[in-house]
CSV table of C-alpha atoms in Angstrom, one decimal:
chain,number,residue,atom,x,y,z
A,1,MET,CA,0.0,0.0,0.0
A,2,ARG,CA,1.1,3.6,-0.6
A,3,LEU,CA,0.2,5.8,2.3
A,4,ASN,CA,1.4,8.9,0.5
A,5,GLN,CA,-1.6,8.4,-1.8
A,6,TYR,CA,-4.1,7.9,1.0
A,7,THR,CA,-7.3,9.9,0.9
A,8,THR,CA,-10.6,9.7,2.9
A,9,GLY,CA,-12.5,9.5,-0.4
A,10,THR,CA,-16.1,10.7,0.0
A,11,TYR,CA,-15.9,10.7,3.8
A,12,THR,CA,-16.5,14.0,5.6
A,13,PRO,CA,-16.4,14.8,9.4
A,14,GLY,CA,-20.0,16.0,9.2
A,15,ALA,CA,-19.6,19.5,10.5
A,16,PRO,CA,-18.1,22.8,9.1
A,17,LEU,CA,-14.4,23.5,9.7
A,18,PHE,CA,-15.1,26.3,12.2
A,19,GLN,CA,-17.2,23.9,14.3
A,20,GLN,CA,-14.5,21.2,14.2
A,21,LEU,CA,-11.8,23.7,15.3
A,22,LEU,CA,-14.1,25.1,18.1
A,23,TRP,CA,-14.6,21.6,19.4
A,24,PHE,CA,-10.9,20.7,19.1
A,25,PHE,CA,-9.6,23.8,20.9
A,26,LEU,CA,-12.5,24.5,23.4
A,27,GLY,CA,-15.2,21.9,23.7
A,28,ASP,CA,-13.0,18.8,23.8
A,29,PRO,CA,-10.6,20.1,26.5
A,30,LEU,CA,-13.5,21.1,28.7
A,31,VAL,CA,-15.2,17.8,28.4
A,32,ARG,CA,-12.0,15.9,29.1
A,33,SER,CA,-10.9,18.2,31.9
A,34,ARG,CA,-10.3,16.8,35.4
A,35,LEU,CA,-10.8,20.3,36.8
A,36,LEU,CA,-14.4,20.2,35.7
A,37,PRO,CA,-16.1,17.5,37.7
A,38,PHE,CA,-19.7,18.4,36.9
A,39,SER,CA,-21.5,16.1,34.5
A,40,GLY,CA,-24.3,18.5,33.8
A,41,LEU,CA,-21.9,21.1,32.4
A,42,LYS,CA,-20.2,18.6,30.2
A,43,VAL,CA,-23.6,17.4,28.9
A,44,LEU,CA,-24.5,21.0,28.1
A,45,ILE,CA,-21.2,21.5,26.2
A,46,LEU,CA,-21.8,18.3,24.2
A,47,ARG,CA,-25.3,19.3,23.4
A,48,ARG,CA,-24.1,22.7,22.2
A,49,PHE,CA,-21.9,20.9,19.7
A,50,GLY,CA,-24.7,18.8,18.4
A,51,ALA,CA,-24.8,15.7,20.6
A,52,LYS,CA,-28.3,14.3,21.5
A,53,ILE,CA,-28.1,13.4,25.2
A,54,GLY,CA,-30.9,12.5,27.6
A,55,GLN,CA,-31.4,13.1,31.3
A,56,GLY,CA,-29.3,11.9,34.2
A,57,VAL,CA,-26.2,11.1,32.2
A,58,ARG,CA,-22.9,11.0,34.1
A,59,ILE,CA,-19.6,11.7,32.4
A,60,LYS,CA,-16.4,11.1,34.3
A,61,PRO,CA,-13.1,12.9,33.8
A,62,GLY,CA,-10.9,12.2,30.8
A,63,VAL,CA,-13.8,11.1,28.5
A,64,ARG,CA,-12.8,11.7,24.8
A,65,ILE,CA,-15.4,12.1,22.1
A,66,LYS,CA,-14.3,12.5,18.5
A,67,PHE,CA,-17.3,14.2,17.0
A,68,PRO,CA,-20.2,15.1,19.4
A,69,TRP,CA,-22.5,15.7,16.5
A,70,ARG,CA,-22.3,12.0,15.8
A,71,LEU,CA,-23.3,10.9,19.3
A,72,THR,CA,-26.7,10.0,20.6
A,73,VAL,CA,-27.1,9.0,24.3
A,74,GLY,CA,-30.3,8.0,26.2
A,75,ASP,CA,-31.2,8.6,29.8
A,76,HIS,CA,-29.1,7.6,32.9
A,77,VAL,CA,-26.1,6.5,31.0
A,78,TRP,CA,-22.7,6.3,32.8
A,79,ILE,CA,-19.5,7.0,30.9
A,80,GLY,CA,-16.4,6.1,32.9
A,81,GLU,CA,-12.9,7.7,33.2
A,82,ASN,CA,-10.9,7.9,30.0
A,83,ALA,CA,-13.5,6.3,27.8
A,84,TRP,CA,-12.7,7.0,24.1
A,85,ILE,CA,-15.7,7.3,21.8
A,86,ASP,CA,-14.0,7.4,18.4
A,87,ASN,CA,-17.1,8.2,16.4
A,88,LEU,CA,-16.1,8.8,12.8
A,89,ALA,CA,-19.6,7.3,12.3
A,90,LEU,CA,-22.7,7.6,14.5
A,91,VAL,CA,-22.5,6.0,17.9
A,92,THR,CA,-25.9,5.4,19.6
A,93,ILE,CA,-26.1,4.5,23.3
A,94,GLU,CA,-29.5,3.7,24.6
A,95,SER,CA,-30.7,4.4,28.2
A,96,HIS,CA,-29.3,2.7,31.4
A,97,VAL,CA,-26.0,1.7,29.7
A,98,CYS,CA,-22.8,1.6,31.7
A,99,LEU,CA,-19.5,2.3,29.8
A,100,SER,CA,-16.7,1.6,32.3
A,101,GLN,CA,-13.2,3.1,32.5
A,102,ASP,CA,-10.9,3.1,29.4
A,103,ILE,CA,-13.4,1.5,27.0
A,104,TYR,CA,-12.8,2.2,23.3
A,105,LEU,CA,-15.6,2.4,20.7
A,106,CYS,CA,-14.0,2.4,17.3
A,107,THR,CA,-16.1,3.2,14.2
A,108,GLY,CA,-13.2,3.4,11.7
A,109,ASN,CA,-11.3,0.7,9.8
A,110,HIS,CA,-9.3,0.4,6.6
A,111,ASP,CA,-9.5,-1.8,3.5
A,112,TRP,CA,-6.1,-3.6,3.7
A,113,SER,CA,-6.6,-5.0,0.2
A,114,ASP,CA,-6.8,-1.5,-1.3
A,115,PRO,CA,-3.5,0.0,-2.5
A,116,HIS,CA,-4.5,3.4,-1.0
A,117,PHE,CA,-5.7,1.9,2.4
A,118,GLN,CA,-9.2,3.2,1.9
A,119,LEU,CA,-11.1,4.4,5.0
A,120,ILE,CA,-14.1,2.4,6.0
A,121,THR,CA,-16.6,3.5,8.7
A,122,ALA,CA,-19.6,1.9,10.3
A,123,GLU,CA,-21.9,2.8,13.2
A,124,ILE,CA,-21.9,1.3,16.7
A,125,TYR,CA,-25.3,0.8,18.5
A,126,ILE,CA,-25.5,-0.2,22.1
A,127,GLU,CA,-29.0,-1.2,23.4
A,128,GLN,CA,-30.4,-0.4,26.8
A,129,ARG,CA,-29.2,-1.9,30.1
A,130,SER,CA,-25.9,-3.2,28.6
A,131,TRP,CA,-22.6,-3.0,30.3
A,132,ILE,CA,-19.2,-2.5,28.6
A,133,ALA,CA,-16.7,-3.4,31.2
A,134,ALA,CA,-13.4,-1.6,31.8
A,135,ARG,CA,-10.8,-1.5,28.9
A,136,ALA,CA,-13.2,-3.4,26.6
A,137,ILE,CA,-13.0,-2.6,22.9
A,138,ILE,CA,-15.9,-2.5,20.3
A,139,GLY,CA,-15.2,-2.4,16.6
A,140,PRO,CA,-17.0,-0.8,13.7
A,141,GLY,CA,-20.5,-2.0,12.8
A,142,VAL,CA,-21.2,-3.8,16.1
A,143,ARG,CA,-24.6,-3.8,17.7
A,144,VAL,CA,-24.7,-4.7,21.4
A,145,GLY,CA,-28.1,-6.4,22.2
A,146,GLN,CA,-30.2,-5.3,25.2
A,147,GLY,CA,-28.7,-6.2,28.5
A,148,ALA,CA,-25.6,-7.8,27.0
A,149,ILE,CA,-22.2,-7.6,28.9
A,150,LEU,CA,-18.8,-7.3,27.3
A,151,GLY,CA,-16.3,-8.4,30.0
A,152,LEU,CA,-13.1,-6.7,31.4
A,153,GLY,CA,-10.5,-6.1,28.7
A,154,SER,CA,-12.5,-8.0,26.0
A,155,VAL,CA,-12.5,-7.2,22.3
A,156,THR,CA,-15.3,-7.7,19.8
A,157,GLY,CA,-15.8,-7.0,16.1
A,158,HIS,CA,-19.1,-8.9,16.0
A,159,SER,CA,-22.5,-8.0,17.4
A,160,LEU,CA,-23.5,-9.3,20.8
A,161,ALA,CA,-26.8,-11.1,21.5
A,162,ALA,CA,-29.2,-9.7,24.1
A,163,MET,CA,-28.9,-10.7,27.8
A,164,THR,CA,-25.7,-12.6,27.1
A,165,ILE,CA,-22.2,-12.3,28.7
A,166,TYR,CA,-19.1,-12.3,26.5
A,167,ALA,CA,-15.4,-12.2,27.4
A,168,GLY,CA,-12.0,-12.6,25.8
A,169,ASN,CA,-10.1,-11.5,22.7
A,170,PRO,CA,-11.8,-12.1,20.5
A,171,ALA,CA,-14.9,-12.1,22.8
A,172,GLN,CA,-16.6,-15.5,23.2
A,173,LEU,CA,-20.1,-16.3,24.6
A,174,ILE,CA,-19.7,-17.2,28.2
A,175,LYS,CA,-23.3,-17.6,29.4
A,176,LYS,CA,-26.7,-16.0,29.5
A,177,ARG,CA,-27.3,-13.1,31.8
A,178,THR,CA,-30.0,-13.4,34.4
A,179,ILE,CA,-31.3,-10.7,36.6
A,180,ARG,CA,-32.5,-11.4,40.2
A,181,GLU,CA,-36.0,-10.5,41.0
A,182,ALA,CA,-36.4,-7.4,43.1
A,183,ILE,CA,-37.3,-7.8,46.8
A,184,PRO,CA,-41.1,-7.5,47.1
A,185,GLU,CA,-40.8,-4.9,50.0
A,186,MET,CA,-38.5,-2.8,47.8
A,187,ILE,CA,-41.0,-2.9,45.0
A,188,GLN,CA,-43.9,-1.8,47.3
A,189,ASN,CA,-41.8,1.0,48.9
A,190,THR,CA,-40.8,2.3,45.4
A,191,SER,CA,-44.4,2.1,44.2
A,192,GLU,CA,-45.7,4.1,47.2
A,193,SER,CA,-43.1,6.8,46.7
A,194,LEU,CA,-44.1,7.5,43.1
A,195,THR,CA,-46.7,10.0,42.0
A,196,PRO,CA,-49.4,8.9,39.6
A,197,ASP,CA,-47.6,10.5,36.6
A,198,SER,CA,-44.3,8.9,37.5
A,199,LYS,CA,-45.9,5.5,37.9
A,200,PHE,CA,-47.2,5.8,34.4
A,201,SER,CA,-43.8,6.8,32.9
A,202,VAL,CA,-42.1,3.9,34.7
A,203,ALA,CA,-44.6,1.4,33.4
A,204,GLU,CA,-44.0,2.6,29.9
C-alpha cells in the first residue's frame, strides 16, 4: 500500500471546519478536563456541539469524544474515566447503559486490500441496560443487544446477543445473563413513593 496516496474518499467529518476547530480547541478540552467534575456542564457543552443526550447522564473525567454531532445518548447512561468514543460514524447508546473506564468504541477501519488503504466507517449501536466493562473494545458495525455484557478487557468486532455475557479477545459467549427479581418490599416502597404521573412513565 502507498500511504502517501491515502485519501478519505467521499468521507466527511459531518460539520463545518469552524465547528471542528471550536470543538478541538475549546469543547473537547473542557469535556476531558479533570478540573471540571460536573457532568451537567459537560452534557451541556456536548449538546451545544450537536450531541443528542438524555437526562441523568454521568460523564467522568478524561472522556474523549471524536465528534459530538455524531453521538446519541439515552437517559441515565454512565461513561467512565478515560472512555474513548472514536465516532467517525454515528454512535448510539440507549438508556441505562454503563460504559466503564478506558473503554474504546472504534467506528473506523481500513481496506487492507486497497493500495490506498481506503477508510471504512460503520456505526456502533448499544442497546439499553448493557454493560461494557473496563478496557473493553468494540469495533465498527457492532450492535450490542439489550442487557448484554462485554467483560473486562474484552474485544469484539461482532454483534452481541441480548442478555448474554461475552469475554476474551476475540470475545466469546460465556453464558446467558440473568437478573435477580427485586425484593417485594422494595417494589412496594418504590411504588408508594411514586406520583401517579411517574408510575405511568415507569410502566412505559
